[in-house]
CSV table of C-alpha atoms in Angstrom, one decimal:
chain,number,residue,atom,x,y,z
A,819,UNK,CA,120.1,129.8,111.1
A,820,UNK,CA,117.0,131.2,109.4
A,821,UNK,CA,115.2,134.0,111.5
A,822,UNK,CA,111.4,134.3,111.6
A,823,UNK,CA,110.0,137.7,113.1
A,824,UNK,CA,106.3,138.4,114.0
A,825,UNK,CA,105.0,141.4,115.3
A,826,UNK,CA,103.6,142.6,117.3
A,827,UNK,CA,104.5,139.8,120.1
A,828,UNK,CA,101.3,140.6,122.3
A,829,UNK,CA,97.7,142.4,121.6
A,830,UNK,CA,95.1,142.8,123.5
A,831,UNK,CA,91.9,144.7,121.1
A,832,UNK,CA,88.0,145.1,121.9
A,833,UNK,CA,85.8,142.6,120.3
A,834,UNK,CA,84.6,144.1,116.7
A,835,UNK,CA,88.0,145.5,116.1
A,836,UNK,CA,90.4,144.2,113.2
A,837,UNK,CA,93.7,143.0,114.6
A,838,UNK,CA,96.6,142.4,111.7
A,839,UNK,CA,100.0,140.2,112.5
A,840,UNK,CA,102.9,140.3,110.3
A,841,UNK,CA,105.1,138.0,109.7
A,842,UNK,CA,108.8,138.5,108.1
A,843,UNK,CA,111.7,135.9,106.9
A,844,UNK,CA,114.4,138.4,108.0
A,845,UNK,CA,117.4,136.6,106.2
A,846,UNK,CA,116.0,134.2,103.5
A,847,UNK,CA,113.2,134.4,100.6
A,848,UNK,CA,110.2,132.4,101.7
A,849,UNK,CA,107.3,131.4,98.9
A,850,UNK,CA,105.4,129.6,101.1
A,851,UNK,CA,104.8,130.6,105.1
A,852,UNK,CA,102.0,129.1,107.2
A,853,UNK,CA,99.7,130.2,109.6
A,854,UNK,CA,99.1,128.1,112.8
A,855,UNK,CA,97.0,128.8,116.0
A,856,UNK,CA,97.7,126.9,119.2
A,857,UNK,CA,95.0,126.7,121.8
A,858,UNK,CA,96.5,126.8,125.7
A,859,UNK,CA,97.7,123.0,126.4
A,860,UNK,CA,97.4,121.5,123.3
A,861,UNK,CA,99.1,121.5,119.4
A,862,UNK,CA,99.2,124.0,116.9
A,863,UNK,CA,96.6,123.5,114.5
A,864,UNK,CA,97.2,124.4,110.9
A,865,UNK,CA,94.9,127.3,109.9
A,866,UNK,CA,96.2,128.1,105.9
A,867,UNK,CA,98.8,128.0,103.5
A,868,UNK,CA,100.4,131.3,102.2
A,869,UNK,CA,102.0,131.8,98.9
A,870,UNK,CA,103.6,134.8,97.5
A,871,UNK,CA,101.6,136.7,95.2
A,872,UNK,CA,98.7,134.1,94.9
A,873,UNK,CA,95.4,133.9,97.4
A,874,UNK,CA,96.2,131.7,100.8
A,875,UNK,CA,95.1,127.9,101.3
A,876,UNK,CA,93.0,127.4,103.9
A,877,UNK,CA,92.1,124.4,106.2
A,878,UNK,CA,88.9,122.9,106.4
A,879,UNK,CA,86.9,124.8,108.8
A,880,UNK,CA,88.6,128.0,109.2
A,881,UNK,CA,86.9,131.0,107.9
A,882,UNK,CA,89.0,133.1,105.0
A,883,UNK,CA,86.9,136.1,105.4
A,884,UNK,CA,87.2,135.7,109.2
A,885,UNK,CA,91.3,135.7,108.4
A,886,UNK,CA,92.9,137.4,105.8
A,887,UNK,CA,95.8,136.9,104.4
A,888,UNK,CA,98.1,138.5,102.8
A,889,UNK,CA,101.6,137.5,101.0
A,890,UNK,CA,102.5,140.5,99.2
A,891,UNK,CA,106.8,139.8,99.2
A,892,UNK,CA,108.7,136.9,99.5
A,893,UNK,CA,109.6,137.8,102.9
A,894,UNK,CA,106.4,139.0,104.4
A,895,UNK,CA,103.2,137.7,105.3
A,896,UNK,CA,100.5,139.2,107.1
A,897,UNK,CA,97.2,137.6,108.7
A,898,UNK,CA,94.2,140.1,109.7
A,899,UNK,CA,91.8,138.9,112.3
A,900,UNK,CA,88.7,140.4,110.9
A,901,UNK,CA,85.9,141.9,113.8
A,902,UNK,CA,87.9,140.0,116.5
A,903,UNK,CA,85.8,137.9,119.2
A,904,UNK,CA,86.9,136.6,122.6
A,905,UNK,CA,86.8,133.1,120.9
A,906,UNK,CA,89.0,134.7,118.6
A,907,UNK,CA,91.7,135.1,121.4
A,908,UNK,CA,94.6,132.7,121.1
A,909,UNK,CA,98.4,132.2,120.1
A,910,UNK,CA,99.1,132.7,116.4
A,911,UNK,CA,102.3,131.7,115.0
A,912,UNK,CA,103.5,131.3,111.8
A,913,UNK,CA,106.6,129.2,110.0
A,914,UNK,CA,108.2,129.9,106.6
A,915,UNK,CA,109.9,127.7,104.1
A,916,UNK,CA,113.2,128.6,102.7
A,917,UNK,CA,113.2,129.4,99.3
A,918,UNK,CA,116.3,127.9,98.1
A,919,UNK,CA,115.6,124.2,99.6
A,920,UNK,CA,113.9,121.9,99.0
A,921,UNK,CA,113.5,119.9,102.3
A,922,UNK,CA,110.9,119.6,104.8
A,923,UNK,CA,112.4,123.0,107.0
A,924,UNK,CA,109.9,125.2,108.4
A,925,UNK,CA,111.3,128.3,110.6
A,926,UNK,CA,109.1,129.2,113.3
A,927,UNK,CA,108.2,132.7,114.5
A,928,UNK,CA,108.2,133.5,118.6
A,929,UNK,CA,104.2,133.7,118.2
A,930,UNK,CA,101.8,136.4,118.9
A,931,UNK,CA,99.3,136.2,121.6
A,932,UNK,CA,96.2,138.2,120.9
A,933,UNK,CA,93.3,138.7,123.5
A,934,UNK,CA,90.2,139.8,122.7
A,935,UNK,CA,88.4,141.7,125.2
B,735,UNK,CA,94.0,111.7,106.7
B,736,UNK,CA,96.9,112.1,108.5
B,737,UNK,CA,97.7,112.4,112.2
B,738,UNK,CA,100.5,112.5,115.0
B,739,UNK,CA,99.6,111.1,118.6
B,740,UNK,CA,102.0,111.9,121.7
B,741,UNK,CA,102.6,110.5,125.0
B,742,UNK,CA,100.5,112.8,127.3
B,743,UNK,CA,102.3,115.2,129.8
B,744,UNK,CA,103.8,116.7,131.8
B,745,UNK,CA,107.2,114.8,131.9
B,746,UNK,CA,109.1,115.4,135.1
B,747,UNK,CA,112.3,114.3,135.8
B,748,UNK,CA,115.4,114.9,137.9
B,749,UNK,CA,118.7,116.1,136.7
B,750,UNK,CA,120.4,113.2,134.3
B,751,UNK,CA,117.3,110.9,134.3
B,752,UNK,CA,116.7,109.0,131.1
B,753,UNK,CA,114.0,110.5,128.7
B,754,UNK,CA,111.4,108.7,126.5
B,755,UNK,CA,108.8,110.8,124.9
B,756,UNK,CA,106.4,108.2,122.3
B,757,UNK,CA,105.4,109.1,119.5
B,758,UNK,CA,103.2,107.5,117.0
B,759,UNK,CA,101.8,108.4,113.5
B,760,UNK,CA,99.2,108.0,110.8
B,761,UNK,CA,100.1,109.0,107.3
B,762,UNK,CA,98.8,108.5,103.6
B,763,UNK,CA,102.4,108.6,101.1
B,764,UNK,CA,105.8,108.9,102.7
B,765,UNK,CA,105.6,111.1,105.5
B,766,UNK,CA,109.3,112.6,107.1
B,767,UNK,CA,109.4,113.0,110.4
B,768,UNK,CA,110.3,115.1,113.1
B,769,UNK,CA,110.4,116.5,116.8
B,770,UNK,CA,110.6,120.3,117.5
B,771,UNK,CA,111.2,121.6,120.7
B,772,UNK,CA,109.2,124.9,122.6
B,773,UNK,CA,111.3,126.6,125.0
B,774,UNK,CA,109.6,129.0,127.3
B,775,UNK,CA,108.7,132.3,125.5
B,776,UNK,CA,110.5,131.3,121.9
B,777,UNK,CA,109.0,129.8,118.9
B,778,UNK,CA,109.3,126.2,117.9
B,779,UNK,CA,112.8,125.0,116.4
B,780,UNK,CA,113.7,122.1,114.6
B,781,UNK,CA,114.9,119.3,117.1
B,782,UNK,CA,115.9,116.9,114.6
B,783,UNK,CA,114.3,114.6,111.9
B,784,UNK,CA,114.2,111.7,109.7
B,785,UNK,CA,113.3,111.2,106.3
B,786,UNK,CA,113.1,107.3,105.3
B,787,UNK,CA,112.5,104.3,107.7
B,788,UNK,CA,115.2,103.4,109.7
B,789,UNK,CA,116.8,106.8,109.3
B,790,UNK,CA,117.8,108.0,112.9
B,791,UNK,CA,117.7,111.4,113.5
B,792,UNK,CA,120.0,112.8,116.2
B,793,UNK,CA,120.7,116.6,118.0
B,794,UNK,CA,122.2,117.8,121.1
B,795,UNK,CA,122.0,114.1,122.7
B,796,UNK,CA,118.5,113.6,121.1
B,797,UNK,CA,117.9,110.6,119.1
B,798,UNK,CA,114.5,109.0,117.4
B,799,UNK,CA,114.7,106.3,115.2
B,800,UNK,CA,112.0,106.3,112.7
B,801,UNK,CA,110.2,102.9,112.7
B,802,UNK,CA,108.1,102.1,110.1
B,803,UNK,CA,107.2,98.7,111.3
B,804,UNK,CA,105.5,100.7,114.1
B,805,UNK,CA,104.7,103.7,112.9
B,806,UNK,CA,106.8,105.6,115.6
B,807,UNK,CA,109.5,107.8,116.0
B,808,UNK,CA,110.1,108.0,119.8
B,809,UNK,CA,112.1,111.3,121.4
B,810,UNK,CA,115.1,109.5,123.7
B,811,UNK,CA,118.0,111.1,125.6
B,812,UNK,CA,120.3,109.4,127.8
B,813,UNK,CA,120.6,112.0,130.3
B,814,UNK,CA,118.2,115.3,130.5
B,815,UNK,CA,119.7,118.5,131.7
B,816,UNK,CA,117.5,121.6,132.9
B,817,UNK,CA,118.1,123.4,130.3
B,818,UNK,CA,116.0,120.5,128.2
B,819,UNK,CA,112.7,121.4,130.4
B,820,UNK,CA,110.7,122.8,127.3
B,821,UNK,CA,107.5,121.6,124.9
B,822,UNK,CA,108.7,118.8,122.8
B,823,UNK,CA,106.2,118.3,119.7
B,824,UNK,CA,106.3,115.2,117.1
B,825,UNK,CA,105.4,116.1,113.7
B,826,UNK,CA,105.1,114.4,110.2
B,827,UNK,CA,105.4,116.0,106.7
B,828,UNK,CA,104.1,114.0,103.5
B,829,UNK,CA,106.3,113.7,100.5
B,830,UNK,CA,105.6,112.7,97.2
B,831,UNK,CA,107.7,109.6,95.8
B,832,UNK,CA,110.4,111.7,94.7
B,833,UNK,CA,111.3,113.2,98.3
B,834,UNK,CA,109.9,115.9,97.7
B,835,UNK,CA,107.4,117.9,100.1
B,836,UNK,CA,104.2,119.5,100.1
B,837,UNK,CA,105.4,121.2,103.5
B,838,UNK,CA,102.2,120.9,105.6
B,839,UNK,CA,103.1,119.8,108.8
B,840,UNK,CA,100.7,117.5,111.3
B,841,UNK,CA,101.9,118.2,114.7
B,842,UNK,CA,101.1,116.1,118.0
B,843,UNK,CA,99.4,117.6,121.3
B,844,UNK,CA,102.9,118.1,122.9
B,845,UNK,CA,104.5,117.3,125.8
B,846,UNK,CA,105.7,119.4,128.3
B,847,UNK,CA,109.4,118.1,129.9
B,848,UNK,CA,110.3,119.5,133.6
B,849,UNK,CA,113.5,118.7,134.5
B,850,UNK,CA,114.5,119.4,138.5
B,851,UNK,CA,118.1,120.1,139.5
């Protein structure tokens, strides 16, 4: 099946520091991925939309110049935590659609957990 | 708006023990359905879906019916293994009339499954 990478799986940065999480579609073109944060105990909560070469959809409520992202292929993404926060600190995870279908499919990546000291 | 609500956790169970996770949704348009399962230290992978009411969705022993009547889609197995015991998570996607999706997924809280030997 269809292979979602992020990296780096796990970082811990001091608060004020920028952290950035990539995101790759190791074996299929994705033009849309999406960023998700999930909070300890309960559901992953959409943050934005990423399409390749055009400027990322955000959700209500989550700050763009706080999270930048980036789709600069069709196979990677990349999401920059901006002067990272302990209330920053949390497990992002993103999924990507494959390019060639035109179902519902997202492919997960394993997550990364970033703390913020 | 939209919105998925699960049967609150933790789930434990012994060895062969039937499981019933409910699930229940809100949706504006035609919303496909799914489950996706957590297992410990992996990303989120597609359990199974459905796409139309009365569609029944089925993997690895997994069924949910999609019932429109009830706006449900309920996560059964007839006998649970420990190699089930992960984070099950019932989601919807809207389509447009034609089938076709705009991709953003509404996920529920989750529910965490334990399943002793």
């Amino acid at each position: 099946g269809a292979v979602v990478s992020q990296h780096p799986s796990w970082v811990i940065c001091k608060s004020g520091t920028s952290v950035k999480i990539e995101c790759r579609s190791l074996d299929f073109q994705a033009t849309t991925m999406f960023w998700y944060r999930q909070f300890p105990k309960q559901s992953l909560m959409l943050m934005a939309t990423s399409n390749e070469g055009s400027k990322a959809t955000y959700e209500q409520g989550v700050e763009k110049d706080k999270f930048l992202i980036n789709h600069a292929s069709l196979t990677l993404s990349t999401l920059t935590v901006t002067s990272a926060h302990p209330e920053d600190s949390s497990f992002y995870i993103c999924s990507a659609r494959d390019l060639t279908s035109f179902t519902e499919t997202q492919y997960f990546g394993p997550g990364t957990r970033l703390l913020v000291l | 708006g939209n919105s998925v609500t699960q049967m609150e956790g933790p789930v434990t169970l012994s060895e062969e023990a039937f499981l019933t996770i409910n699930c229940t949704y809100t949706a504006t348009g035609y919303p496909s359905l799914f489950w996706y399962v957590q297992y410990p230290g992996e990303g989120l992978q597609l359990l199974l879906k459905a796409t139309k009411a009365d569609d029944k969705g089925s993997n690895k022993g997994f069924e949910a019916t999609y019932r429109k009547e009830t706006t449900s889609f309920h996560l059964e197995k007839g006998s649970v293994q420990v190699s089930d015991s992960a984070v099950y998570f019932c989601a919807l996607a809207v389509t447009n009339a034609g089938g076709t999706s705009y991709g953003k997924l509404t996920f529920g809280q989750g529910t965490i499954l334990t399943v002793h030997p």
